[in-house]
Structure formats: structure tokens, C-alpha cells
Tab-separated table of C-alpha atoms in Angstrom:
chain	number	residue	atom	x	y	z
A	1	MET	CA	-7.554	6.878	15.674
A	2	ARG	CA	-8.799	4.645	18.311
A	3	LYS	CA	-5.973	3.565	20.730
A	4	LEU	CA	-5.367	0.337	22.511
A	5	SER	CA	-4.040	0.629	25.954
A	6	ASN	CA	-2.724	-2.765	26.315
A	7	GLU	CA	0.385	-2.819	28.441
A	8	LEU	CA	3.412	-5.047	27.220
A	9	PRO	CA	4.072	-8.119	29.372
A	10	SER	CA	7.083	-7.895	31.687
A	11	GLY	CA	10.362	-7.698	29.557
A	12	TYR	CA	8.826	-6.837	26.121
A	13	THR	CA	9.942	-3.664	24.482
A	14	ILE	CA	8.986	-1.671	21.263
A	15	ARG	CA	11.593	0.580	19.734
A	16	PHE	CA	12.824	1.848	16.480
A	17	ALA	CA	15.508	-0.400	14.884
A	18	GLU	CA	19.094	0.584	14.699
A	19	ARG	CA	21.705	-0.537	12.088
A	20	THR	CA	22.976	-3.287	14.572
A	21	ASP	CA	19.378	-5.009	14.112
A	22	ILE	CA	19.736	-5.448	10.409
A	23	SER	CA	20.609	-9.171	10.363
A	24	ALA	CA	18.139	-9.820	13.105
A	25	ILE	CA	15.368	-8.293	11.024
A	26	MET	CA	16.490	-10.191	7.770
A	27	ARG	CA	16.329	-13.473	9.623
A	28	PHE	CA	12.864	-12.781	10.824
A	29	ILE	CA	11.621	-11.894	7.291
A	30	GLU	CA	13.259	-15.171	6.212
A	31	LYS	CA	11.782	-17.393	8.772
A	32	TYR	CA	8.254	-15.744	9.116
A	33	TRP	CA	7.598	-13.754	5.979
A	34	LYS	CA	9.135	-15.531	3.090
A	35	GLU	CA	12.366	-17.648	2.860
A	36	ASN	CA	13.594	-16.254	-0.447
A	37	HIS	CA	12.518	-12.629	-0.049
A	38	ILE	CA	14.797	-10.094	-1.361
A	39	LEU	CA	14.775	-8.449	2.066
A	40	ALA	CA	15.788	-11.651	3.576
A	41	LYS	CA	18.814	-12.058	1.343
A	42	ASP	CA	20.001	-8.945	-0.101
A	43	LYS	CA	21.497	-6.832	2.723
A	44	ASP	CA	22.470	-3.885	0.141
A	45	PHE	CA	18.841	-3.652	-1.046
A	46	PHE	CA	17.650	-3.901	2.779
A	47	GLU	CA	19.659	-0.960	3.496
A	48	TYR	CA	18.631	0.853	0.224
A	49	GLU	CA	14.976	0.444	1.065
A	50	PHE	CA	14.905	1.175	4.760
A	51	SER	CA	17.641	3.776	5.506
A	52	ILE	CA	16.514	6.670	3.184
A	53	HIS	CA	17.003	10.159	4.988
A	54	THR	CA	18.456	8.472	8.099
A	55	GLU	CA	21.206	6.490	9.623
A	56	LYS	CA	18.835	4.496	11.477
A	57	ILE	CA	16.776	1.837	9.960
A	58	ASN	CA	13.163	2.482	9.299
A	59	PHE	CA	11.531	-0.265	11.364
A	60	VAL	CA	9.697	-0.413	14.596
A	61	LEU	CA	10.425	-3.705	16.500
A	62	LEU	CA	8.714	-5.728	19.087
A	63	LEU	CA	11.108	-7.549	21.282
A	64	ASP	CA	10.510	-10.351	24.007
A	65	ALA	CA	11.977	-10.399	27.173
A	66	GLU	CA	14.955	-12.285	25.680
A	67	GLY	CA	15.550	-9.309	23.356
A	68	ASP	CA	14.502	-11.551	20.263
A	69	ILE	CA	12.375	-9.941	17.602
A	70	VAL	CA	8.725	-11.121	17.604
A	71	GLY	CA	7.123	-8.267	15.418
A	72	ILE	CA	8.130	-5.683	12.763
A	73	LEU	CA	6.759	-2.955	11.051
A	74	GLY	CA	8.756	-1.250	8.303
A	75	PHE	CA	8.008	2.196	7.032
A	76	ILE	CA	9.009	4.371	4.078
A	77	PRO	CA	9.172	8.343	5.008
A	78	TYR	CA	8.542	10.842	2.072
A	79	ASP	CA	10.853	13.351	3.517
A	80	GLU	CA	13.459	13.787	6.366
A	81	THR	CA	10.887	15.032	8.531
A	82	ASN	CA	8.695	11.671	8.481
A	83	ARG	CA	5.779	13.836	7.702
A	84	ASP	CA	3.884	11.368	5.342
A	85	ILE	CA	4.904	7.807	5.875
A	86	PHE	CA	3.792	4.383	4.227
A	87	THR	CA	3.948	1.283	6.214
A	88	VAL	CA	5.154	-1.733	4.764
A	89	MET	CA	6.302	-5.223	6.145
A	90	TRP	CA	3.929	-5.737	9.157
A	91	LYS	CA	4.217	-8.948	11.028
A	92	VAL	CA	3.871	-9.974	14.522
A	93	LEU	CA	3.997	-13.529	15.827
A	94	GLU	CA	1.106	-14.839	17.620
A	95	HIS	CA	1.997	-15.157	21.215
A	96	ASP	CA	0.309	-16.137	24.340
A	97	GLU	CA	1.819	-13.270	26.596
A	98	ILE	CA	0.912	-10.608	24.116
A	99	MET	CA	-2.363	-9.757	22.066
A	100	PHE	CA	-2.499	-7.046	19.484
A	101	GLY	CA	1.195	-6.655	19.136
A	102	GLY	CA	0.764	-5.462	15.734
A	103	VAL	CA	-1.379	-2.589	16.609
A	104	LEU	CA	1.017	-1.650	19.414
A	105	LEU	CA	3.700	-1.325	16.874
A	106	LEU	CA	1.538	0.949	14.644
A	107	GLN	CA	0.501	3.007	17.634
A	108	TYR	CA	4.088	3.407	18.627
A	109	LEU	CA	5.088	4.641	15.039
A	110	LYS	CA	2.154	7.205	15.095
A	111	GLU	CA	3.067	8.424	18.478
A	112	PHE	CA	6.871	8.507	18.443
A	113	GLY	CA	7.467	8.741	14.516
A	114	GLU	CA	6.371	12.272	14.686
A	115	CYS	CA	4.614	11.632	11.466
A	116	ARG	CA	1.763	13.939	9.986
A	117	HIS	CA	-0.015	11.066	8.392
A	118	ILE	CA	0.391	7.130	8.083
A	119	TYR	CA	-0.636	5.098	4.871
A	120	THR	CA	-0.325	1.669	3.780
A	121	SER	CA	-0.707	0.108	0.328
A	122	GLY	CA	-0.984	-3.537	-0.769
A	123	ILE	CA	-2.737	-4.650	2.535
A	124	ASN	CA	-3.431	-8.219	3.367
A	125	GLU	CA	-7.114	-8.582	3.242
A	126	GLY	CA	-7.247	-10.154	6.550
A	127	THR	CA	-5.920	-6.868	8.119
A	128	ARG	CA	-8.808	-4.653	6.591
A	129	ASN	CA	-10.901	-4.930	9.612
A	130	ILE	CA	-8.027	-4.104	11.950
A	131	TYR	CA	-7.646	-0.787	10.214
A	132	ARG	CA	-11.353	-0.111	10.066
A	133	TYR	CA	-11.554	-0.842	13.948
A	134	LEU	CA	-8.743	1.588	14.552
A	135	GLY	CA	-10.777	4.428	12.531
A	136	LEU	CA	-8.648	4.234	9.452
A	137	GLN	CA	-10.294	4.313	5.928
A	138	THR	CA	-9.687	1.361	3.658
A	139	ASP	CA	-10.311	1.167	-0.018
A	140	ASN	CA	-8.620	-0.008	-3.325
A	141	LEU	CA	-6.364	1.527	-5.828
A	142	ARG	CA	-8.298	1.959	-9.247
A	143	HIS	CA	-6.919	0.406	-12.034
A	144	TYR	CA	-6.825	2.047	-15.494
A	145	TYR	CA	-5.275	1.178	-18.914
A	146	ARG	CA	-4.685	2.224	-22.504
A	147	VAL	CA	-3.891	-0.117	-25.173
A	148	ASN	CA	-1.512	0.643	-28.015
A	149	LYS	CA	-3.713	0.431	-30.983
A	150	ASN	CA	-0.627	-0.109	-33.366
A	151	MET	CA	0.232	-3.267	-31.664
A	152	GLU	CA	-1.117	-7.057	-30.902
A	153	GLN	CA	-1.893	-7.700	-27.403
A	154	HIS	CA	0.114	-10.632	-25.878
A	155	LEU	CA	0.378	-9.566	-22.259
A	156	ALA	CA	-3.200	-8.109	-21.553
A	157	VAL	CA	-6.731	-9.665	-22.453
A	158	VAL	CA	-8.500	-6.801	-24.103
A	159	CYS	CA	-11.877	-8.076	-25.386
A	160	GLU	CA	-13.385	-4.662	-26.610
A	161	LYS	CA	-12.284	-2.590	-29.514
A	162	GLU	CA	-10.914	0.797	-28.562
A	163	LYS	CA	-12.253	3.707	-30.405
A	164	LYS	CA	-10.156	6.608	-31.277
A	165	THR	CA	-11.352	9.649	-29.624
A	166	GLU	CA	-10.610	13.395	-30.638
A	167	SER	CA	-8.269	13.835	-27.865
A	168	GLU	CA	-6.074	11.170	-29.230
A	169	ILE	CA	-5.493	12.533	-32.562
A	170	ARG	CA	-4.988	16.298	-31.674
A	171	ASP	CA	-1.420	17.414	-30.560
A	172	ASN	CA	-2.435	19.914	-27.905
A	173	GLY	CA	1.097	21.016	-27.095
A	174	PHE	CA	1.572	18.855	-24.048
A	175	LYS	CA	4.810	16.923	-24.101
A	176	MET	CA	6.545	14.342	-21.788
A	177	THR	CA	10.327	14.962	-21.935
A	178	LEU	CA	12.536	12.335	-20.439
A	179	VAL	CA	14.524	13.568	-17.275
A	180	GLU	CA	18.206	12.263	-17.281
A	181	ASP	CA	19.889	14.849	-15.381
A	182	VAL	CA	19.454	14.325	-11.515
A	183	GLU	CA	20.994	17.702	-10.666
A	184	MET	CA	18.648	19.408	-13.201
A	185	PHE	CA	15.626	17.538	-11.545
A	186	LYS	CA	16.732	18.790	-8.153
A	187	MET	CA	16.900	22.278	-9.119
A	188	LYS	CA	13.565	22.411	-10.973
A	189	TYR	CA	11.326	20.018	-8.693
A	190	HIS	CA	9.191	21.600	-6.152
A	191	PRO	CA	7.005	19.316	-3.925
A	192	ASN	CA	3.258	20.049	-4.436
A	193	PRO	CA	2.087	22.398	-1.826
A	194	ASN	CA	-1.365	21.226	-1.818
A	195	PRO	CA	-1.787	20.218	1.931
A	196	ASN	CA	-3.943	17.212	0.983
A	197	GLN	CA	-1.377	15.597	-1.186
A	198	ILE	CA	1.413	13.390	0.130
A	199	ALA	CA	4.502	15.428	0.391
A	200	LYS	CA	7.454	13.770	-1.571
A	201	SER	CA	10.874	15.268	-1.217
A	202	SER	CA	13.390	15.637	-4.134
A	203	ASP	CA	15.752	13.446	-2.081
A	204	TYR	CA	13.084	10.759	-1.833
A	205	ILE	CA	12.191	10.939	-5.550
A	206	ILE	CA	16.001	10.644	-6.533
A	207	HIS	CA	16.624	7.873	-4.066
A	208	ARG	CA	13.390	6.020	-5.217
A	209	TYR	CA	13.611	6.429	-8.836
A	210	PHE	CA	16.827	7.672	-10.245
A	211	GLU	CA	19.087	5.493	-7.853
A	212	HIS	CA	17.180	2.253	-7.815
A	213	PRO	CA	19.589	-0.452	-7.723
A	214	ARG	CA	17.401	-3.082	-9.670
A	215	TYR	CA	14.578	-1.356	-11.638
A	216	LYS	CA	15.074	1.453	-14.482
A	217	TYR	CA	12.456	4.194	-14.124
A	218	PHE	CA	11.719	6.689	-16.705
A	219	VAL	CA	10.933	10.146	-15.126
A	220	TYR	CA	9.114	12.389	-17.578
A	221	GLU	CA	8.687	16.128	-17.142
A	222	ILE	CA	5.286	17.417	-18.551
A	223	CYS	CA	5.612	20.581	-20.504
A	224	GLU	CA	2.681	22.588	-22.146
A	225	ASP	CA	3.924	24.562	-25.283
A	226	ASN	CA	7.497	23.999	-24.052
A	227	VAL	CA	6.976	25.595	-20.636
A	228	PRO	CA	7.614	23.039	-17.715
A	229	CYS	CA	4.648	22.475	-15.477
A	230	ASN	CA	6.432	21.247	-12.323
A	231	SER	CA	4.775	17.908	-12.950
A	232	TYR	CA	6.128	14.487	-13.691
A	233	ILE	CA	4.891	11.071	-14.602
A	234	ILE	CA	6.956	8.176	-13.568
A	235	ALA	CA	6.854	4.721	-15.368
A	236	ARG	CA	8.653	1.475	-15.826
A	237	ILE	CA	8.700	-0.992	-18.620
A	238	GLN	CA	7.761	-4.638	-17.670
A	239	GLU	CA	8.295	-7.440	-20.036
A	240	HIS	CA	7.404	-11.091	-20.783
A	241	ASN	CA	8.211	-13.301	-23.674
A	242	GLY	CA	9.492	-10.239	-25.565
A	243	SER	CA	6.229	-8.291	-25.062
A	244	LYS	CA	6.328	-4.962	-22.928
A	245	ALA	CA	4.005	-3.037	-20.906
A	246	LEU	CA	4.377	0.662	-19.581
A	247	ARG	CA	3.525	0.752	-16.084
A	248	VAL	CA	2.754	4.288	-14.441
A	249	ILE	CA	4.425	4.173	-11.052
A	250	ASP	CA	4.123	7.572	-9.673
A	251	TYR	CA	3.076	11.180	-10.482
A	252	LEU	CA	4.218	14.377	-9.018
A	253	GLY	CA	2.413	17.790	-9.280
A	254	ASP	CA	-1.059	18.713	-10.552
A	255	THR	CA	-3.035	15.850	-11.704
A	256	TYR	CA	-5.360	17.975	-13.993
A	257	LEU	CA	-2.400	18.051	-16.506
A	258	ILE	CA	-2.639	14.307	-17.092
A	259	GLU	CA	-5.978	15.157	-19.246
A	260	GLY	CA	-3.852	16.898	-21.786
A	261	LEU	CA	-1.298	13.966	-22.116
A	262	SER	CA	-3.445	11.672	-24.484
A	263	CYS	CA	-1.361	12.466	-27.728
A	264	ALA	CA	1.911	12.296	-25.859
A	265	ILE	CA	1.101	8.977	-24.317
A	266	GLU	CA	0.047	7.566	-27.706
A	267	GLN	CA	3.517	8.616	-29.133
A	268	LEU	CA	5.435	7.186	-26.228
A	269	LEU	CA	3.757	3.933	-26.379
A	270	ASP	CA	4.990	3.655	-29.987
A	271	GLU	CA	8.280	5.043	-29.221
A	272	LEU	CA	8.877	2.384	-26.534
A	273	GLN	CA	6.973	-0.377	-28.346
A	274	CYS	CA	4.855	-1.090	-25.531
A	275	GLU	CA	1.515	-2.918	-25.985
A	276	TYR	CA	-0.295	-0.816	-23.294
A	277	ILE	CA	-0.073	1.623	-20.424
A	278	ASP	CA	-1.666	0.985	-17.267
A	279	PHE	CA	-2.144	3.230	-14.016
A	280	TYR	CA	-2.918	2.328	-10.528
A	281	GLU	CA	-3.973	5.267	-8.783
A	282	TYR	CA	-6.358	6.701	-6.047
A	283	GLY	CA	-7.824	10.107	-5.763
A	284	ILE	CA	-7.722	11.285	-9.158
A	285	ASP	CA	-10.914	12.421	-10.704
A	286	ASP	CA	-11.919	9.863	-13.186
A	287	LYS	CA	-12.706	12.239	-15.958
A	288	ILE	CA	-9.085	13.294	-15.961
A	289	LEU	CA	-8.041	9.814	-16.918
A	290	GLU	CA	-10.780	9.154	-19.220
A	291	HIS	CA	-9.934	12.265	-21.176
A	292	ALA	CA	-6.432	11.103	-21.415
A	293	GLY	CA	-7.665	7.939	-23.120
A	294	PHE	CA	-7.475	5.611	-20.190
A	295	LYS	CA	-10.284	2.979	-19.465
A	296	ARG	CA	-10.994	1.762	-15.851
A	297	ASN	CA	-10.487	-1.878	-15.431
A	298	SER	CA	-11.977	-3.810	-12.458
A	299	ILE	CA	-11.005	-7.129	-10.785
A	300	ASP	CA	-13.908	-9.146	-12.378
A	301	SER	CA	-13.720	-7.568	-15.766
A	302	LYS	CA	-13.423	-9.833	-18.776
A	303	ASN	CA	-10.275	-7.678	-19.872
A	304	ILE	CA	-7.160	-8.598	-18.029
A	305	ILE	CA	-4.348	-6.032	-17.190
A	306	PRO	CA	-1.798	-8.017	-15.430
A	307	ASN	CA	0.094	-6.772	-12.359
A	308	TYR	CA	2.770	-9.319	-11.693
A	309	PHE	CA	5.352	-9.999	-14.062
A	310	SER	CA	8.141	-11.787	-11.966
A	311	PRO	CA	6.585	-14.267	-12.518
A	312	TYR	CA	3.852	-13.103	-15.228
A	313	ILE	CA	0.515	-14.004	-14.026
A	314	CYS	CA	-2.468	-13.067	-16.354
A	315	GLN	CA	-4.831	-11.899	-13.735
A	316	ASN	CA	-6.722	-8.596	-12.574
A	317	ILE	CA	-5.701	-7.894	-9.094
A	318	ASN	CA	-6.881	-5.444	-6.282
A	319	ILE	CA	-4.333	-3.375	-4.299
A	320	GLY	CA	-5.792	-2.345	-1.138
A	321	ILE	CA	-5.108	0.871	0.531
A	322	VAL	CA	-5.343	2.522	4.018
A	323	PHE	CA	-5.250	6.230	4.926
A	324	GLU	CA	-6.460	8.501	7.895
A	325	LYS	CA	-9.951	9.749	7.571
A	326	ASP	CA	-10.253	13.371	6.087
A	327	THR	CA	-6.789	13.208	4.313
A	328	ASN	CA	-8.167	12.804	0.777
A	329	PRO	CA	-4.898	11.340	-0.545
A	330	ILE	CA	-3.697	10.735	-3.997
A	331	ILE	CA	-2.002	7.454	-4.026
A	332	PHE	CA	-0.017	5.500	-6.639
A	333	LYS	CA	1.365	2.090	-7.347
A	334	GLY	CA	4.883	3.338	-6.573
A	335	ASP	CA	3.855	4.219	-2.977
A	336	GLY	CA	4.807	1.921	-0.192
A	337	ASP	CA	6.298	-1.234	-1.390
A	338	GLN	CA	3.944	-2.285	-4.201
A	339	ASP	CA	6.568	-1.689	-7.104
A	340	ARG	CA	9.551	-3.504	-5.506
A	341	PRO	CA	11.447	-6.886	-6.457
A	342	SER	CA	10.363	-9.661	-4.199
B	1	MET	CA	-28.573	-13.355	21.767
B	2	GLU	CA	-26.298	-16.192	21.916
B	3	GLN	CA	-27.330	-17.547	18.437
B	4	ARG	CA	-26.766	-14.149	16.664
B	5	ILE	CA	-23.257	-13.951	18.504
B	6	ARG	CA	-22.609	-17.366	17.013
B	7	SER	CA	-23.771	-16.206	13.618
B	8	VAL	CA	-21.428	-13.130	13.839
B	9	ILE	CA	-18.395	-15.374	14.883
B	10	ALA	CA	-19.350	-17.823	12.149
B	11	LYS	CA	-18.757	-15.029	9.321
B	12	VAL	CA	-14.983	-15.109	10.566
B	13	ASN	CA	-14.636	-18.858	11.537
B	14	PRO	CA	-17.468	-21.027	10.536
B	15	LYS	CA	-16.469	-23.586	13.162
B	16	ALA	CA	-18.324	-21.247	15.576
B	17	LEU	CA	-21.904	-22.560	14.510
B	18	GLU	CA	-21.014	-26.023	16.014
B	19	CYS	CA	-18.652	-25.514	18.906
B	20	LYS	CA	-19.526	-25.559	22.628
B	21	GLY	CA	-18.790	-21.847	22.875
B	22	ILE	CA	-16.903	-22.195	26.359
B	23	ASP	CA	-13.409	-21.855	25.257
B	24	LEU	CA	-13.389	-20.283	21.799
B	25	ILE	CA	-9.610	-19.967	21.596
B	26	SER	CA	-9.025	-23.792	22.104
B	27	GLU	CA	-12.211	-24.967	20.424
B	28	ILE	CA	-12.031	-23.019	17.215
B	29	GLY	CA	-8.454	-21.436	17.406
B	30	ILE	CA	-9.274	-17.639	17.146
B	31	ASP	CA	-6.430	-15.458	17.216
B	32	SER	CA	-5.924	-11.685	17.391
B	33	HIS	CA	-6.718	-11.146	13.927
B	34	ASP	CA	-9.971	-12.816	14.348
B	35	ILE	CA	-10.949	-10.757	17.160
B	36	PHE	CA	-10.638	-7.612	15.216
B	37	ASN	CA	-12.811	-9.141	12.560
B	38	ILE	CA	-15.198	-10.295	15.292
B	39	VAL	CA	-15.341	-6.858	16.851
B	40	VAL	CA	-16.115	-5.006	13.582
B	41	GLU	CA	-19.073	-7.514	12.917
B	42	LEU	CA	-20.512	-7.214	16.529
B	43	GLU	CA	-20.394	-3.423	16.248
B	44	GLU	CA	-22.332	-3.568	12.998
B	45	GLU	CA	-24.793	-6.344	14.343
B	46	PHE	CA	-25.631	-4.828	17.701
B	47	ASP	CA	-25.214	-1.098	16.945
B	48	ILE	CA	-22.626	-0.657	19.632
B	49	GLU	CA	-19.176	0.767	20.083
B	50	ILE	CA	-16.452	-1.781	21.602
B	51	ASP	CA	-14.023	0.629	23.169
B	52	PRO	CA	-10.273	-0.597	23.104
B	53	ALA	CA	-10.451	-1.123	26.796
B	54	PHE	CA	-12.569	-3.998	26.110
B	55	LEU	CA	-10.236	-5.698	23.650
B	56	LYS	CA	-8.916	-8.403	26.283
B	57	ALA	CA	-8.821	-12.053	25.557
B	58	GLU	CA	-11.123	-12.700	28.572
B	59	ASN	CA	-13.981	-10.822	26.843
B	60	PHE	CA	-13.724	-13.077	23.834
B	61	CYS	CA	-12.896	-16.360	25.075
B	62	SER	CA	-16.327	-17.679	25.374
B	63	LEU	CA	-19.900	-16.932	24.014
B	64	ALA	CA	-21.121	-16.146	27.418
B	65	ASN	CA	-18.423	-13.426	28.038
B	66	ILE	CA	-19.100	-11.987	24.765
B	67	GLU	CA	-22.703	-11.706	25.612
B	68	LYS	CA	-21.774	-9.998	28.968
B	69	MET	CA	-19.525	-7.596	27.102
B	70	ILE	CA	-22.299	-6.609	24.781
B	71	GLN	CA	-24.790	-6.149	27.431
B	72	LYS	CA	-22.408	-3.903	29.229
B	73	LEU	CA	-22.160	-1.789	25.985
B	74	SER	CA	-25.695	-1.768	25.010
């Protein structure tokens, strides 16, 4: 990563946030990010989001000579060692005295956060070149979907007729079993040892998906012939006007297993009465998703698979991502803050 | 050279085509975000690498200063 060596003006400081900073950070978000943002209004949710694994608050702050916050960079660590982290909420006020304060925050996090790799999802398009200049890779999540052929589509706009393929009819022994016992999950789940995959601890998964204060997530364990595969697919239902969509939010374990889930997905869509299932991801082989019955959607497609439901917006959108070169990560919609109430 | 630089900056801020180019910050209002966009475009246009040490306001405040910087790096 290229490194800026700009010095801070006299009196300015960069440091990690403490709990005593929470109110000031929330005021900053309210004033400079979005007035009615949940993180500006709901202190309990703020603490839920930014104090996993720690008594500290997962923000880096830029403060001026008066001690006022002029820049923030939030982050979400995926285990207690901060090994892999996603940055969220990056905002620095434009100031005559300091240039590139945002980059200095990012550099501080990389240097003093003791993290292996930094990632970002849902980037502002105006920042893409900042990341590129710093030597980071940028791309977009890929968007896949699969319609429920037994239901009319009221949420998505799907112009093509979907054809049944052999894999959709054949029950191949793969099942998705809902996990409701958190202690059982903790005993059975082992983070994927693949060094290229982002390492997510069981504490992170439990906090993120079993203990979420606002959303109901479904955590399904994948089994082949009734043998658990240490792989999980995590989804959430979103509704509008009585119609439901199933959104895949995260995936844990070996991604090749997704290939065998075509029949199980078809059954799940019927069981949950969802019009379609969609999957924003990066890093999974296209063939795996295609064999599972998914089709790829693009932003300029005539088909529309919406992402926003609160409020509902019938529009294809890109979700930009950033990662360090030579990491080859696998990233999902649930990473960072792309599936969070706003 | 000046025209090439103008064209590059205009990709980021179209006002660059018409401005005097003596004080870009007050004439067309470029900020630190814009500077990164301009740097990436300049690197591509002139096949140079702009080291972080050159990311100072004075190097980007005028067309003449940008040209001086590019000449140093070429």
C-alpha cells in the first residue's frame, strides 16, 4: 500500500475511540453523514455495531486542536485479533489546515489496528480512485438471482422465462437445516482454515446473525446425506406489499458445496413463499452458482432484482468493494455494513 | 502540455477547460477527493508514478505547478 507521509497540523490527533466518545461520534454522524441515520439516533444499536470483541469502540477518530471530531473511520473486525477487518463510515470534513485526513485515518488503522487485511464494501464511487492510488484493488460484488417458478413476481422484474435444468429436479442428498441452537452452532462451527478466506470467528457470527437486534437471520447448516459439512448459508427475508424475497447475506465454509444446493434452494423458496432468492458475492466461481440454478444479473440488465426494501426501490445497483492486492477474498453482502438498518 | 493537463483535470471537473488555471482551488473548487482523481488520471495520461511525497496542495494549486511536477517525475 502506498503511504502518505503528511504530518498532522499542530494540535491535531488521530486515535482509536473510547466509550466516552460515543455521543460525539453520533453527533458527527447526525450532522455530517445523515440526520436520521440509525447510528446517529440509536445508542444501543451503535454499541451493538461497534463494540464487538472489545470494550473499546471500533472507530478511528481525527480530532482538531480543540479536541473536536473532524473525521471518523468505523471498522468491523471479524475476530478478537482484528485479523481481517471491514471499514465502514469513512467521513472527514474538508479543512484548510489538513489535506487527505481520510487517508491518514486509514493508514493509522492499518498500522496500529494490528490487522492482517483491510476490506471495504459499499464504497462511494467518488472514493474509488483514492483506493486505487493507495494500491488497493477495487471491483463490484456480482449479483445472482433465482426465481421461484411457482410464484408470480411482484418485487423483481424478470423478463426471461426460466427453464428447469436437471439439477433443479434431482434431489442429490444436499439439505439445508435451520440452526436455532446457538450453543450447538458454537460447538460445531470451525472457521475455514483457507488462508485466502476472510476468517470469521464464531463470536462474530453469533453476534452478527443470531443476536442482531433488528433483523431476523436464518442460518442454515449444509448437510450432504445427513452429514454436516461445516458450511452454512445465512439469509434474510425482505418484504414489500406482502411479497417476499430471500436474500443470501453470508456464507461460511467451502463454497463448492453451493453447487449441490439447487434442489434444496427450490424447496426453501416454496417453504418460505419467497418470490426469488438473490446473492451478492465476490470470489465464488461462476459455474458453482450457475449449477445451483442462479443467473447473473448486471446493473444494465432488463431484469431488475432490487436491493433496497426500506423503502423499496425497483432498481439494480452495484455494490463496490475494496481489498488488498493478492488476497483473492470471498466477500458477501453481509460483510461490512451493507446489510444494516439505515 | 498545459492543454493535456487541462483535459485530464476536466475529466474530474469540467470547469478546468475554461478556467485561468492560476489558482485551481478557488477557481474551480478542487478538494482532496478531486486531487486523488486527478492524480490517477495524470499517472495514466503521462505514464508516471506520483509518489505520495508529491501530494501537497502547492503541487496542484495551478496548471503551471502541475506541469512542473510532471516534468520532475518524467
